[in-house]
Amino acid sequence: MMSGVLIRNTWYVAGLSGEFPKGSLAGQVVAEKPIVLWRNAAGDIAAFDDRCVHKRMPLSQGRLLADGLLECAYHGLTYDGSGRCVRVPAHPDGHIPPAAQLRPVPLVEADGLVWVWPGDPAKAAAVPPPRIPELADPMWDSRDVGGAMAVPANSLLLIENLLDITHFYPLHDGNIGDVENSRIPVRVEEGTADGNRYIGTVREVENYRQPPYLAEYLGYEFVDRRHTHFLLCPGLTRVEMRVWPTGRKGDSAAERGYVILHTHTPVDRRNHVWHLIILMPKGQTCRSDPQKPAIDHFVETFPKVIAEDRWALERQQRMFEFPDDGYREVFLRPDAALRRARLMLARTERAEAPEPEAPEPASRAAE
Ligand code: FES
Ligand SMILES: [Fe+2]
């Protein structure tokens, strides 16, 4: 029985750039690593182990001083932007122990996202986080729909939810879902891009009657549609919806759609933080009100869909607390992608496990 995954040697989204304004101090736990994030007055952001080198007090509970230094809340050790301790109030002679240096956490800020690497820092340089060109494109609007959502479930449960959208019926029946969606054939694609393994699903359908929610976001009642869900790295899934009026597939003048980024950043084995970022081309308006941007309507209505998913994920997670007692999962045909994803993530996690210690050689006396 699979009880989720926890991978450390990968990039995770700590938040959107706007969540870390100048002069801000934030504390997070990412994949069981406590991290303090700190953006100085010049706008540069850095991340360090959140534990003060003195007595493990979380530095994110300290304060940023006017001179840009970070002071620990407990005994006042003070650190500069490189993580070096520069002041020890208990040492009037100014002595700084040479080992008083915070360990940096690799960080990349790109496309308005702040990524951190909670694992072995030496491995971070080889793999860049996936890029999201639409986030930096002025022709697109974006919104972080629910903010940083704390979900009491292993992040794999959200990944599986996204790779198998046959749950649209019944979980999302009455809004984005309908049973016809579950009958659309699924193709699985996988590969590697910039060192990140990806796995995804492609669902293509013609003359599909959109449920009213989607018709309102995208216009058109009957469409040819291409809908994809790609796990681009263990911390991010990208969803693309592209529709055309029936019979006009590929006609860019009639195309409508959206991109949804789901960031799933594990806290530990039982919790993750989820951001749902919607992106729509500027100028895409509601079907019933051509004056209203469709993205505004999405932000008003999609929280109900998110709440349904959270409801399911939390309940699934609770069932992992019981002994298996012979329980076995049954796989359906649309589960192909999530099975591949589980396998890939489990292998990645196993590869991170430290080598088991060699057994003690038996002593002669015991032979
Ligand atoms: S624990 Fe930070 S100064 Fe003592
Ligand atoms: Fe869902």
PDB file of C-alpha atoms and ligand atoms in Angstrom, residues 52 54-55 57 72 74-77, ligand 1:
ATOM      1  CA  CYS A  52      19.554  29.743  14.738  1.00  0.00           C
ATOM      2  CA  HIS A  54      22.912  28.899  18.807  1.00  0.00           C
ATOM      3  CA  LYS A  55      19.896  27.008  20.180  1.00  0.00           C
ATOM      4  CA  MET A  57      15.297  29.036  17.751  1.00  0.00           C
ATOM      5  CA  CYS A  72      17.286  36.025  16.586  1.00  0.00           C
ATOM      6  CA  TYR A  74      16.122  34.380  21.778  1.00  0.00           C
ATOM      7  CA  HIS A  75      19.660  35.639  22.603  1.00  0.00           C
ATOM      8  CA  GLY A  76      20.027  38.168  19.821  1.00  0.00           C
ATOM      9  CA  LEU A  77      22.587  36.582  17.495  1.00  0.00           C
TER      10      LEU A  77
HETATM   11  S1  FES B   1      18.855  30.638  19.902  1.00  0.00           S
HETATM   12 FE1  FES B   1      19.254  32.266  18.585  1.00  0.00          FE
HETATM   13  S2  FES B   1      20.445  33.574  19.748  1.00  0.00           S
HETATM   14 FE2  FES B   1      20.175  31.863  21.051  1.00  0.00          FE
END
